[in-house]
Short mmCIF file of C-alpha atoms and ligand atoms in Angstrom, two decimals:
data_model
loop_
_atom_site.label_atom_id
_atom_site.label_comp_id
_atom_site.label_asym_id
_atom_site.label_seq_id
_atom_site.Cartn_x
_atom_site.Cartn_y
_atom_site.Cartn_z
CA MET A 1 -28.21 -112.69 -50.74
CA ASN A 2 -25.28 -109.95 -51.45
CA CYS A 3 -24.49 -108.72 -54.53
CA GLU A 4 -21.84 -106.97 -56.74
CA PRO A 5 -21.68 -103.55 -58.19
CA THR A 6 -23.42 -103.52 -61.29
CA LEU A 7 -24.80 -100.46 -62.09
CA PHE A 8 -22.01 -98.26 -61.47
CA PRO A 9 -18.78 -98.55 -63.01
CA THR A 10 -16.64 -100.30 -61.06
CA GLY A 11 -14.65 -98.16 -57.95
CA ILE A 12 -17.60 -96.37 -56.77
CA VAL A 13 -18.07 -97.46 -53.21
CA GLU A 14 -21.38 -95.78 -52.08
CA CYS A 15 -24.09 -94.18 -53.21
CA GLU A 16 -26.84 -92.13 -51.51
CA ILE A 17 -30.32 -93.13 -51.37
CA ILE A 18 -32.39 -90.35 -52.68
CA GLN A 19 -36.24 -92.00 -52.24
CA TRP A 20 -37.75 -95.13 -52.00
CA PHE A 21 -40.93 -96.16 -53.85
CA VAL A 22 -41.53 -98.87 -51.66
CA GLU A 23 -42.43 -99.48 -47.66
CA PRO A 24 -42.12 -102.97 -45.59
CA GLY A 25 -45.00 -104.70 -46.45
CA ALA A 26 -45.16 -103.30 -50.00
CA ARG A 27 -45.71 -105.91 -53.03
CA VAL A 28 -43.32 -105.80 -55.95
CA GLU A 29 -43.17 -107.25 -59.35
CA GLU A 30 -40.50 -107.60 -61.24
CA PHE A 31 -39.08 -104.54 -62.44
CA SER A 32 -41.02 -102.62 -59.78
CA LYS A 33 -39.04 -99.37 -59.06
CA LEU A 34 -37.59 -99.93 -55.50
CA CYS A 35 -35.80 -96.60 -55.11
CA GLU A 36 -33.73 -94.05 -56.63
CA VAL A 37 -29.65 -93.57 -55.71
CA GLN A 38 -27.39 -90.96 -56.50
CA SER A 39 -23.80 -91.63 -56.82
CA ASP A 40 -21.38 -88.68 -57.81
CA LYS A 41 -21.58 -90.11 -61.42
CA ALA A 42 -25.36 -90.48 -61.78
CA SER A 43 -28.73 -90.77 -60.34
CA VAL A 44 -30.35 -94.23 -61.18
CA GLU A 45 -33.67 -95.75 -60.41
CA ILE A 46 -33.24 -99.54 -58.77
CA THR A 47 -35.73 -102.13 -59.82
CA SER A 48 -36.51 -105.14 -58.29
CA ARG A 49 -35.48 -108.38 -59.79
CA PHE A 50 -37.80 -110.47 -57.81
CA GLU A 51 -41.67 -110.32 -57.44
CA GLY A 52 -42.48 -110.72 -53.38
CA VAL A 53 -42.91 -108.58 -50.50
CA VAL A 54 -40.58 -105.69 -49.28
CA LYS A 55 -40.01 -107.05 -45.59
CA LYS A 56 -37.11 -104.55 -44.71
CA LEU A 57 -35.35 -101.25 -46.00
CA TYR A 58 -31.69 -100.88 -44.62
CA TYR A 59 -31.48 -97.45 -44.96
CA GLU A 60 -33.30 -93.98 -44.90
CA ALA A 61 -33.33 -91.66 -47.56
CA GLY A 62 -30.82 -89.30 -47.52
CA GLU A 63 -28.36 -91.68 -45.92
CA MET A 64 -25.30 -93.24 -48.00
CA ALA A 65 -25.38 -97.20 -49.07
CA ARG A 66 -22.72 -99.31 -49.29
CA VAL A 67 -21.89 -100.85 -52.49
CA GLY A 68 -22.14 -104.56 -52.31
CA LYS A 69 -24.01 -104.45 -49.39
CA PRO A 70 -28.17 -105.68 -48.95
CA PHE A 71 -30.31 -102.71 -48.90
CA VAL A 72 -33.53 -103.96 -48.99
CA ASP A 73 -35.37 -107.72 -47.80
CA ILE A 74 -37.92 -108.94 -50.15
CA ASP A 75 -39.98 -112.10 -49.24
CA ILE A 76 -39.90 -114.22 -52.48
CA GLN A 77 -41.41 -117.28 -50.95
CA GLY A 78 -43.09 -119.03 -54.15
CA HIS A 79 -42.15 -116.17 -56.58
CA VAL A 80 -38.97 -117.81 -57.79
CA ASN A 81 -38.33 -120.10 -60.64
CA GLN A 82 -35.88 -122.55 -60.83
CA GLU A 83 -33.97 -121.47 -63.59
CA GLU A 84 -33.13 -118.14 -61.54
CA LEU A 85 -32.61 -120.27 -58.41
CA GLN A 86 -29.69 -121.85 -60.20
CA LYS A 87 -28.50 -118.84 -61.57
CA LEU A 88 -28.27 -116.83 -58.44
CA THR A 89 -27.60 -119.71 -55.97
CA PRO A 90 -23.71 -119.43 -55.17
CA SER A 91 -21.39 -122.16 -57.08
CA PRO A 92 -19.75 -124.70 -54.68
CA SER A 93 -16.29 -123.08 -56.55
CA SER A 94 -17.36 -119.22 -54.80
CA PRO A 95 -18.31 -120.34 -51.14
CA SER A 96 -16.47 -117.08 -49.92
CA SER A 97 -19.62 -115.13 -52.10
CA PRO A 98 -21.82 -113.37 -49.73
CA GLU A 99 -24.87 -113.84 -51.74
CA SER A 100 -27.30 -116.05 -50.62
CA LEU A 101 -31.09 -116.85 -51.87
CA PRO A 102 -33.79 -118.14 -49.66
CA ASP A 103 -34.30 -121.52 -48.79
CA SER A 104 -37.44 -122.98 -50.26
CA ALA A 105 -38.91 -122.09 -46.69
CA GLY A 106 -38.84 -118.86 -48.02
CA GLU A 107 -36.95 -116.76 -46.16
CA ALA A 108 -36.75 -112.67 -47.15
CA ALA A 109 -33.91 -111.99 -49.65
CA PRO A 110 -31.91 -108.97 -49.29
CA VAL A 111 -31.55 -107.40 -52.93
CA ASP A 112 -28.38 -105.20 -54.00
CA PRO A 113 -28.65 -102.29 -55.67
CA GLU A 114 -26.03 -102.63 -57.70
CA ARG A 115 -26.92 -106.19 -59.09
CA PRO A 116 -27.75 -106.90 -62.62
CA ALA A 117 -31.06 -108.91 -63.71
CA PRO A 118 -30.15 -112.23 -63.47
CA ASP A 119 -29.81 -112.61 -67.45
CA ALA A 120 -28.07 -109.22 -67.56
CA PRO A 121 -24.71 -109.88 -69.07
CA GLN A 122 -21.96 -107.38 -67.40
CA LYS A 123 -20.10 -104.89 -69.22
CA PRO A 124 -16.40 -104.74 -68.14
CA ASP A 125 -17.30 -101.39 -66.70
CA GLY A 126 -19.80 -102.97 -64.84
CA ALA A 127 -22.84 -101.33 -66.52
CA VAL A 128 -25.43 -103.30 -67.31
CA GLU A 129 -26.64 -104.28 -70.76
CA THR A 130 -29.83 -105.10 -72.50
CA PRO A 131 -30.71 -108.31 -70.91
CA VAL A 132 -31.99 -109.75 -74.27
CA PRO A 133 -30.30 -109.66 -77.53
CA VAL A 134 -32.63 -108.38 -80.62
CA PRO A 135 -32.17 -110.54 -83.47
CA ALA A 136 -30.34 -108.53 -86.39
CA SER A 137 -33.94 -109.77 -88.51
CA LEU A 138 -35.96 -107.76 -86.38
CA LYS A 139 -36.17 -104.01 -86.44
CA PRO A 140 -34.47 -102.45 -83.31
CA LYS A 141 -36.50 -102.32 -80.21
CA GLY A 142 -36.19 -100.07 -77.26
CA LYS A 143 -33.38 -100.76 -74.58
CA HIS A 144 -35.78 -102.81 -72.51
CA ALA A 145 -38.08 -103.72 -75.28
CA ALA A 146 -38.12 -107.10 -73.48
CA LEU A 147 -38.47 -106.47 -70.33
CA ALA A 148 -41.55 -107.38 -69.29
CA THR A 149 -43.69 -108.24 -66.20
CA PRO A 150 -44.29 -111.70 -65.37
CA ALA A 151 -47.75 -111.05 -66.42
CA VAL A 152 -46.89 -109.83 -69.91
CA ARG A 153 -44.84 -112.32 -70.38
CA HIS A 154 -47.49 -114.88 -69.02
CA LEU A 155 -49.88 -112.83 -71.85
CA CYS A 156 -47.10 -113.27 -74.43
CA LYS A 157 -46.77 -117.28 -73.70
CA GLU A 158 -50.62 -117.38 -73.77
CA PHE A 159 -50.94 -115.94 -77.40
CA LYS A 160 -47.62 -117.65 -78.59
CA ILE A 161 -46.03 -114.45 -79.79
CA ASP A 162 -42.23 -113.57 -79.32
CA ILE A 163 -42.11 -110.68 -77.04
CA LEU A 164 -38.84 -109.45 -79.24
CA GLU A 165 -41.44 -109.00 -82.59
CA ILE A 166 -43.37 -106.09 -80.08
CA ASP A 167 -42.77 -102.74 -80.14
CA GLY A 168 -43.12 -101.44 -76.29
CA THR A 169 -44.40 -98.41 -75.46
CA GLY A 170 -43.84 -98.75 -71.63
CA LYS A 171 -40.97 -96.88 -70.11
CA ASP A 172 -37.75 -97.27 -71.97
CA GLY A 173 -39.56 -99.50 -74.57
CA ARG A 174 -40.71 -102.27 -72.04
CA VAL A 175 -43.44 -104.24 -73.50
CA LEU A 176 -46.78 -103.86 -71.64
CA LYS A 177 -49.93 -106.06 -71.76
CA GLU A 178 -51.45 -103.13 -74.15
CA ASP A 179 -48.81 -103.45 -76.59
CA ILE A 180 -49.47 -107.09 -76.80
CA HIS A 181 -53.15 -106.52 -77.44
CA ARG A 182 -52.47 -104.23 -79.67
CA PHE A 183 -50.05 -106.22 -81.82
CA ILE A 184 -52.47 -109.03 -81.92
CA GLN A 185 -55.40 -106.70 -83.42
CA ALA A 186 -52.78 -105.20 -85.86
CA LYS A 187 -51.91 -108.68 -86.84
CA GLU A 188 -55.19 -110.07 -87.41
CA SER A 189 -56.26 -106.78 -89.15
CA GLY A 190 -53.25 -107.15 -91.15
CA VAL A 191 -52.15 -103.48 -90.56
CA ALA A 192 -49.44 -104.31 -88.23
CA ALA A 193 -47.16 -101.50 -89.10
CA ALA A 194 -49.77 -98.68 -88.73
CA ALA A 195 -50.83 -99.83 -85.41
CA ALA A 196 -47.19 -100.15 -84.38
CA GLN A 197 -46.44 -96.79 -85.24
CA PRO A 198 -47.20 -93.69 -82.67
CA THR A 199 -49.89 -91.60 -83.92
CA THR A 200 -49.19 -88.37 -85.98
CA PRO A 201 -50.50 -85.04 -84.72
CA GLY A 202 -53.40 -83.44 -87.35
CA ALA A 203 -54.99 -86.79 -88.08
CA ARG A 204 -58.24 -86.42 -89.79
CA ALA A 205 -61.83 -86.11 -87.70
CA ASP A 206 -63.00 -89.08 -88.54
CA ALA A 207 -59.76 -90.85 -87.46
CA ALA A 208 -61.49 -90.28 -84.03
CA ARG A 209 -64.37 -92.57 -84.64
CA PRO A 210 -64.43 -95.14 -82.14
CA PRO A 211 -63.07 -98.84 -83.54
CA SER A 212 -66.07 -101.20 -83.16
CA SER A 213 -66.68 -102.66 -80.60
CA SER A 214 -67.68 -106.00 -81.55
CA PRO A 215 -67.05 -108.97 -78.61
CA SER A 216 -63.92 -110.50 -79.10
CA SER A 217 -63.40 -113.72 -79.84
CA ALA A 218 -60.70 -114.45 -77.52
CA GLY A 219 -62.64 -113.29 -74.91
CA ALA A 220 -60.26 -110.80 -73.63
CA GLN A 221 -60.34 -107.06 -72.87
CA ILE A 222 -58.81 -105.18 -76.07
CA GLU A 223 -57.78 -101.90 -75.93
CA THR A 224 -57.52 -99.57 -79.32
CA TRP A 225 -55.41 -96.40 -79.33
CA GLN A 226 -56.65 -93.73 -81.41
CA PRO A 227 -55.06 -90.50 -82.35
CA ILE A 228 -56.93 -87.63 -81.35
CA THR A 229 -58.12 -84.92 -83.83
CA LYS A 230 -57.07 -81.61 -84.02
CA THR A 231 -60.01 -80.19 -82.42
CA GLN A 232 -60.02 -82.79 -79.41
CA GLU A 233 -56.17 -81.71 -79.06
CA GLY A 234 -57.09 -78.38 -78.97
CA MET A 235 -60.25 -79.27 -76.48
CA PHE A 236 -57.56 -81.22 -74.51
CA LYS A 237 -55.36 -78.13 -74.10
CA THR A 238 -58.33 -75.45 -73.38
CA MET A 239 -59.98 -77.59 -71.03
CA THR A 240 -56.87 -78.92 -68.72
CA ARG A 241 -56.09 -74.83 -68.57
CA SER A 242 -59.46 -75.06 -67.46
CA LEU A 243 -58.88 -76.88 -64.29
CA ASN A 244 -57.31 -74.32 -62.58
CA ILE A 245 -60.61 -72.50 -62.22
CA PRO A 246 -62.98 -72.88 -59.42
CA HIS A 247 -66.49 -73.37 -61.07
CA PHE A 248 -69.25 -71.74 -59.42
CA LEU A 249 -72.54 -73.30 -60.81
CA TYR A 250 -75.48 -71.50 -61.13
CA ALA A 251 -79.04 -72.70 -62.98
CA ASP A 252 -82.05 -71.07 -63.23
CA GLU A 253 -85.41 -71.90 -65.00
CA ILE A 254 -86.18 -69.27 -67.49
CA ASP A 255 -89.98 -69.09 -68.69
CA PHE A 256 -89.92 -68.98 -72.80
CA ALA A 257 -93.35 -67.88 -73.54
CA ASP A 258 -93.15 -64.65 -74.49
CA LEU A 259 -89.84 -65.08 -76.40
CA HIS A 260 -91.21 -67.91 -78.00
CA THR A 261 -94.80 -65.66 -79.32
CA LEU A 262 -92.02 -63.00 -80.39
CA ARG A 263 -89.60 -64.99 -82.19
CA SER A 264 -92.82 -66.70 -84.21
CA ARG A 265 -94.14 -63.34 -84.81
CA LEU A 266 -90.45 -62.08 -86.02
CA ASN A 267 -90.36 -64.82 -88.42
CA LYS A 268 -93.36 -64.53 -89.94
CA VAL A 269 -91.96 -61.19 -91.22
CA LEU A 270 -88.54 -62.96 -92.02
CA ALA A 271 -90.84 -65.26 -94.02
CA THR A 272 -92.56 -62.67 -96.21
CA THR A 273 -91.62 -61.86 -99.73
CA PRO A 274 -88.17 -59.69 -100.36
CA SER A 275 -90.36 -57.53 -101.93
CA SER A 276 -92.52 -56.93 -99.05
CA PRO A 277 -92.28 -53.12 -97.68
CA VAL A 278 -91.29 -54.76 -94.02
CA GLN A 279 -88.80 -57.18 -95.36
CA SER A 280 -86.85 -54.28 -97.22
CA VAL A 281 -86.59 -51.89 -94.35
CA ARG A 282 -86.28 -54.41 -91.61
CA ASN A 283 -84.21 -56.95 -93.02
CA THR A 284 -80.97 -55.70 -94.70
CA GLU A 285 -79.03 -58.82 -93.17
CA GLY A 286 -80.57 -61.76 -95.64
CA VAL A 287 -81.49 -63.86 -92.52
CA SER A 288 -84.39 -66.05 -93.02
CA LYS A 289 -85.06 -67.05 -90.05
CA LEU A 290 -84.11 -66.54 -85.83
CA SER A 291 -83.66 -69.18 -83.76
CA PHE A 292 -83.66 -68.14 -80.18
CA LEU A 293 -79.71 -67.84 -79.59
CA PRO A 294 -79.54 -64.43 -81.14
CA PHE A 295 -81.82 -62.96 -78.30
CA ILE A 296 -80.00 -64.97 -75.51
CA VAL A 297 -76.85 -63.35 -77.09
CA LYS A 298 -77.72 -60.09 -77.06
CA ALA A 299 -79.75 -60.36 -73.73
CA VAL A 300 -76.41 -61.65 -72.13
CA SER A 301 -74.48 -58.47 -73.61
CA ILE A 302 -77.25 -56.47 -72.14
CA ALA A 303 -76.26 -57.86 -68.62
CA LEU A 304 -72.87 -57.09 -69.19
CA GLN A 305 -73.43 -53.76 -69.62
CA GLN A 306 -74.42 -54.04 -65.56
CA TYR A 307 -72.31 -56.60 -64.34
CA PRO A 308 -68.91 -56.01 -66.37
CA ILE A 309 -66.90 -58.10 -64.20
CA LEU A 310 -68.40 -61.31 -66.01
CA ASN A 311 -66.84 -59.78 -69.52
CA ALA A 312 -63.44 -59.46 -67.65
CA ARG A 313 -60.58 -61.94 -67.45
CA VAL A 314 -58.08 -62.55 -64.51
CA ASP A 315 -54.39 -61.85 -65.22
CA VAL A 316 -51.62 -63.25 -63.09
CA SER A 317 -48.60 -61.77 -65.19
CA ASP A 318 -47.85 -59.23 -62.54
CA PRO A 319 -44.37 -59.57 -61.36
CA THR A 320 -45.52 -58.96 -57.66
CA GLY A 321 -47.64 -62.30 -58.47
CA LYS A 322 -50.73 -60.59 -57.61
CA PRO A 323 -53.63 -61.30 -59.79
CA GLN A 324 -55.69 -58.24 -61.63
CA LEU A 325 -58.96 -58.04 -63.47
CA VAL A 326 -58.61 -57.09 -66.74
CA TYR A 327 -61.86 -55.49 -68.00
CA ARG A 328 -62.87 -55.07 -71.51
CA THR A 329 -65.19 -52.93 -73.11
CA GLN A 330 -66.52 -55.20 -76.37
CA HIS A 331 -68.53 -58.19 -75.65
CA ASN A 332 -67.28 -61.00 -77.90
CA ILE A 333 -69.62 -63.57 -77.10
CA GLY A 334 -68.50 -67.13 -78.09
CA VAL A 335 -70.99 -69.49 -79.07
CA ALA A 336 -70.05 -73.37 -78.93
CA MET A 337 -71.15 -75.34 -81.84
CA ASP A 338 -71.22 -79.10 -82.39
CA THR A 339 -69.39 -79.61 -85.73
CA PRO A 340 -69.01 -82.74 -88.19
CA SER A 341 -64.99 -82.37 -86.81
CA GLY A 342 -66.02 -81.52 -82.84
CA LEU A 343 -66.74 -78.78 -80.76
CA LEU A 344 -65.77 -75.39 -82.07
CA VAL A 345 -66.55 -72.48 -79.97
CA PRO A 346 -66.31 -69.24 -82.68
CA VAL A 347 -66.88 -65.71 -81.32
CA VAL A 348 -69.36 -63.06 -82.48
CA LYS A 349 -67.58 -60.04 -82.03
CA ASP A 350 -69.01 -56.77 -80.13
CA VAL A 351 -72.20 -58.22 -79.69
CA GLY A 352 -73.00 -54.90 -77.60
CA ALA A 353 -73.00 -52.59 -80.75
CA GLN A 354 -75.32 -55.65 -82.99
CA SER A 355 -78.76 -55.94 -83.48
CA ILE A 356 -80.25 -59.51 -83.17
CA LEU A 357 -80.23 -59.27 -86.86
CA THR A 358 -76.92 -58.99 -86.98
CA ILE A 359 -76.09 -61.50 -84.47
CA ALA A 360 -78.38 -63.90 -86.33
CA ALA A 361 -76.48 -63.13 -89.58
CA GLU A 362 -72.84 -63.41 -87.92
CA LEU A 363 -74.19 -66.94 -86.06
CA ALA A 364 -75.50 -68.10 -89.42
CA ARG A 365 -71.84 -66.87 -91.38
CA LEU A 366 -69.88 -68.84 -88.16
CA GLN A 367 -71.85 -72.11 -88.37
CA THR A 368 -71.78 -72.44 -92.06
CA LEU A 369 -67.51 -72.02 -91.59
CA ALA A 370 -67.51 -74.23 -88.77
CA VAL A 371 -69.74 -77.05 -90.25
CA ALA A 372 -67.16 -76.70 -93.25
CA GLY A 373 -64.24 -76.60 -91.37
CA LYS A 374 -63.08 -73.14 -92.80
CA LEU A 375 -63.16 -71.08 -89.71
CA SER A 376 -60.47 -68.72 -89.69
CA PRO A 377 -58.24 -67.69 -86.33
CA GLN A 378 -59.78 -64.82 -85.87
CA ASP A 379 -63.34 -66.15 -86.22
CA LEU A 380 -61.75 -68.11 -83.36
CA SER A 381 -60.28 -66.02 -81.20
CA GLY A 382 -61.06 -62.47 -78.93
CA GLY A 383 -63.99 -64.53 -77.01
CA THR A 384 -64.70 -62.54 -73.33
CA ILE A 385 -67.83 -65.06 -72.58
CA THR A 386 -69.19 -68.23 -73.68
CA VAL A 387 -72.97 -69.26 -74.53
CA SER A 388 -73.02 -72.91 -75.27
CA ASN A 389 -76.91 -73.70 -76.45
CA ILE A 390 -76.15 -77.81 -76.13
CA GLY A 391 -80.40 -77.73 -75.48
CA SER A 392 -80.58 -77.45 -79.43
CA ILE A 393 -79.30 -81.33 -79.02
CA GLY A 394 -80.58 -82.39 -75.49
CA GLY A 395 -80.65 -81.76 -71.60
CA THR A 396 -82.38 -79.75 -68.70
CA TYR A 397 -78.78 -78.68 -66.87
CA CYS A 398 -75.26 -78.70 -67.87
CA SER A 399 -72.10 -77.73 -66.01
CA PRO A 400 -70.62 -75.70 -68.51
CA VAL A 401 -66.65 -75.26 -68.42
CA ILE A 402 -65.23 -71.77 -68.55
CA VAL A 403 -62.68 -71.12 -71.18
CA GLU A 404 -59.23 -69.81 -69.92
CA GLY A 405 -59.29 -65.86 -70.11
CA GLN A 406 -62.75 -65.60 -69.30
CA LEU A 407 -65.13 -65.57 -66.20
CA ALA A 408 -68.11 -67.19 -67.09
CA ILE A 409 -70.05 -69.14 -69.54
CA LEU A 410 -73.98 -70.20 -70.00
CA GLY A 411 -74.96 -73.59 -70.36
CA VAL A 412 -78.79 -73.43 -72.30
CA GLY A 413 -80.72 -76.43 -71.64
CA ARG A 414 -83.35 -77.79 -73.78
CA ILE A 415 -86.82 -75.58 -74.05
CA ARG A 416 -89.60 -78.13 -72.83
CA GLU A 417 -93.17 -77.77 -71.91
CA VAL A 418 -94.46 -78.16 -68.18
CA PRO A 419 -97.94 -77.78 -66.85
CA ASP A 420 -98.82 -74.47 -65.65
CA ILE A 421 -100.38 -74.44 -62.37
CA ILE A 422 -101.79 -71.61 -60.98
CA GLN A 423 -103.53 -71.33 -57.76
CA GLN A 424 -107.42 -69.92 -57.82
CA GLY A 425 -109.42 -67.40 -55.31
CA ASP A 426 -110.39 -70.67 -53.34
CA GLY A 427 -106.93 -71.13 -52.69
CA GLU A 428 -107.47 -74.37 -55.17
CA TRP A 429 -104.45 -75.30 -57.78
CA LYS A 430 -105.44 -76.28 -61.10
CA VAL A 431 -103.55 -76.83 -64.25
CA LYS A 432 -103.97 -73.68 -66.21
CA GLY A 433 -102.31 -74.95 -69.28
CA MET A 434 -98.84 -75.80 -70.68
CA ARG A 435 -95.70 -73.12 -70.15
CA LYS A 436 -92.38 -73.51 -71.95
CA VAL A 437 -89.52 -73.24 -69.84
CA CYS A 438 -85.38 -73.59 -70.37
CA ASN A 439 -82.98 -74.06 -67.63
CA PHE A 440 -80.10 -71.58 -68.01
CA SER A 441 -77.00 -73.19 -66.19
CA TRP A 442 -73.96 -70.78 -65.67
CA SER A 443 -70.53 -71.18 -64.30
CA ALA A 444 -68.75 -68.49 -62.87
CA ASP A 445 -64.89 -68.49 -61.77
CA HIS A 446 -65.49 -68.43 -58.22
CA ARG A 447 -62.07 -66.67 -57.40
CA VAL A 448 -63.27 -63.48 -58.60
CA VAL A 449 -66.93 -63.61 -59.17
CA ASP A 450 -69.18 -64.16 -56.03
CA GLY A 451 -71.93 -66.09 -56.31
CA ALA A 452 -74.27 -63.07 -55.52
CA THR A 453 -73.14 -61.24 -58.36
CA MET A 454 -73.45 -64.04 -60.81
CA ALA A 455 -77.27 -64.50 -59.51
CA ARG A 456 -77.76 -60.89 -60.10
CA ALA A 457 -76.55 -61.04 -63.86
CA ALA A 458 -78.49 -64.31 -64.41
CA GLY A 459 -81.72 -62.64 -62.93
CA VAL A 460 -81.13 -59.97 -65.55
CA VAL A 461 -80.65 -62.26 -68.23
CA ARG A 462 -83.53 -64.03 -66.96
CA ALA A 463 -85.87 -60.93 -66.91
CA LEU A 464 -84.66 -59.71 -70.69
CA ILE A 465 -85.59 -63.10 -71.93
CA GLU A 466 -89.22 -63.38 -69.77
CA GLU A 467 -89.76 -59.93 -71.38
CA PRO A 468 -88.06 -59.61 -74.57
CA ASP A 469 -89.86 -56.59 -75.34
CA VAL A 470 -87.52 -54.90 -73.21
CA MET A 471 -84.61 -55.82 -75.32
CA ILE A 472 -85.77 -53.60 -78.09
CA MET A 473 -84.65 -50.59 -75.52
CA ASN A 474 -81.74 -51.72 -75.27
CA LEU A 475 -80.98 -52.28 -78.90
CA LYS A 476 -78.47 -50.21 -81.05
N1 CAO B 1 -84.29 -76.06 -76.94
C1 CAO B 1 -85.22 -76.20 -77.85
N2 CAO B 1 -84.86 -76.20 -79.16
C2 CAO B 1 -83.95 -75.74 -79.53
C3 CAO B 1 -83.08 -75.11 -78.60
C4 CAO B 1 -83.05 -75.39 -77.57
N3 CAO B 1 -82.33 -74.56 -76.50
N4 CAO B 1 -82.11 -74.25 -79.15
C5 CAO B 1 -82.44 -74.57 -80.74
N5 CAO B 1 -83.70 -75.11 -80.87
C6 CAO B 1 -84.09 -75.56 -82.06
C7 CAO B 1 -84.35 -74.20 -82.70
O1 CAO B 1 -85.38 -73.24 -82.63
C8 CAO B 1 -84.34 -74.95 -83.99
O2 CAO B 1 -85.96 -75.32 -84.33
P1 CAO B 1 -87.08 -74.62 -85.17
O3 CAO B 1 -86.50 -74.64 -86.36
O4 CAO B 1 -87.93 -75.64 -85.13
O5 CAO B 1 -86.97 -73.40 -84.33
C9 CAO B 1 -83.83 -76.05 -83.99
O6 CAO B 1 -83.45 -76.15 -82.71
C10 CAO B 1 -82.16 -76.00 -84.92
O7 CAO B 1 -81.76 -74.76 -84.00
P2 CAO B 1 -80.11 -74.40 -84.63
O8 CAO B 1 -79.43 -75.58 -83.66
O9 CAO B 1 -79.90 -74.86 -85.76
O10 CAO B 1 -80.12 -72.91 -84.22
P3 CAO B 1 -79.36 -72.40 -82.81
O11 CAO B 1 -78.92 -70.96 -83.45
O12 CAO B 1 -80.28 -72.51 -81.67
O13 CAO B 1 -78.01 -73.27 -82.18
C11 CAO B 1 -75.59 -73.93 -82.80
C12 CAO B 1 -76.79 -72.94 -83.49
C13 CAO B 1 -74.64 -73.64 -83.89
C14 CAO B 1 -75.14 -72.94 -81.57
C15 CAO B 1 -76.35 -75.26 -82.47
O14 CAO B 1 -76.87 -76.20 -83.83
C16 CAO B 1 -75.11 -75.96 -81.72
O15 CAO B 1 -74.28 -76.27 -82.44
N6 CAO B 1 -75.44 -76.55 -80.52
C17 CAO B 1 -74.64 -77.41 -79.78
C18 CAO B 1 -73.60 -76.58 -78.39
C19 CAO B 1 -72.65 -77.65 -78.25
O16 CAO B 1 -72.13 -78.52 -78.72
N7 CAO B 1 -72.88 -77.23 -76.88
C20 CAO B 1 -72.08 -78.02 -76.09
C21 CAO B 1 -70.53 -77.16 -75.94
S1 CAO B 1 -69.53 -78.11 -74.72
O17 CAO B 1 -69.31 -79.85 -75.56
#
């Protein structure tokens, strides 16, 4: 079938095929993209008017296609309806029309790039208009709101919905299957307007709560769109940037027995009355209890003194394009916190200059603010490395994701008890008791940190946790 020009103003005789989106053998649906063409006026994507299988491309990309000549053959056997057939079959009054449609035997139908969709009215200048007029009673839809694949139209028919009532979210406002499901759901819950509106940034945290997933009575899969929260928005951006970092994962098992004992001893001290001499001398920070985290944070900082590369960042802003390492003197350790509004990572600043008590006090301050949603930008910025104690929730190992601007992150697993098996003098093995262990999972930026460096630095942290008294020698 040959067709006359429609997409370009009359007078244009040829256009360049910029690229093909299909190849022979490819299955296409109505409105599937076929190719992109460029005239001296515009670049346009040509879509198929038919469902079928591509049989032949008349031109290579880069070649000039003649307007009014076929440029692709599509086998539409079994995919053309009678109404369309009638519209397209040359009338006896125009016997000289070059168009031809396959007979019922299903010949391949050449499609002209400049032919409008069968029902699209043509403007005098030859440009294509919106194919389906929108009734004035309805709010204006996108230009192609009513354009839809046969499957979408079928769905509309199934649910007895006028496609023009639906706000399409597809390209140029085209109605998609999801739009239909959303429309039905909104209609059912009486909040059609809200559901049809695009989401606004700054939505409240509880807006992220997933909608009820009770089985649908219609039996069809229903997808529901939900705005992401501010926190998720931040996470989305940060984690997307993290994708550029090749992660080297290193995991280790740490014996927590001695730290457990030390912590219990210190917490007994902190539990004594404020008037107790030992409290008044030692606890000027008002900390009532120590968790394991301040010790871990301090151990990481001490390891950074030996392996400062893990506290550095990569700078790629040099005009030569050559990456550089930027070393940093302060250990500003970001601590992942699970809060009612989601993941937040406030920063304990200059850990190298802090004691276990001051770190604990700062962690408590940050956690209180995080839970209340009152962390300041200062609290959230300037991190040079991150610790994520996911073990306080659960899990043995994790694969922590490095934050852009940092080179490493430590994920702390759950402290758990495992049998302590020893070998006796006679060579026999026996269970001596139980021991507390915890797995530390590190990720390092493998572009600049090699595995050996990561393993050695992790070894220092391990040694400090397993012999926490050694930390005393490093305390300021
Ligand atoms: N294994 C076992 N128990 C742990 C533990 C671990 N790894 N970490 C903490 N605990 C225990 C504590 O010892 C404490 O118990 P006791 O009072 O009986 O001693 C209890 O869990 C509560 O600790 P906590 O969570 O209040 O304190 P914390 O300093 O260890 O951690 C915080 C604080 C804010 C980091 C933590 O509450 C949190 O939010 N963790 C989740 C971090 C997260 O989401 N990481 C994932 C980031 S990627 O999405």
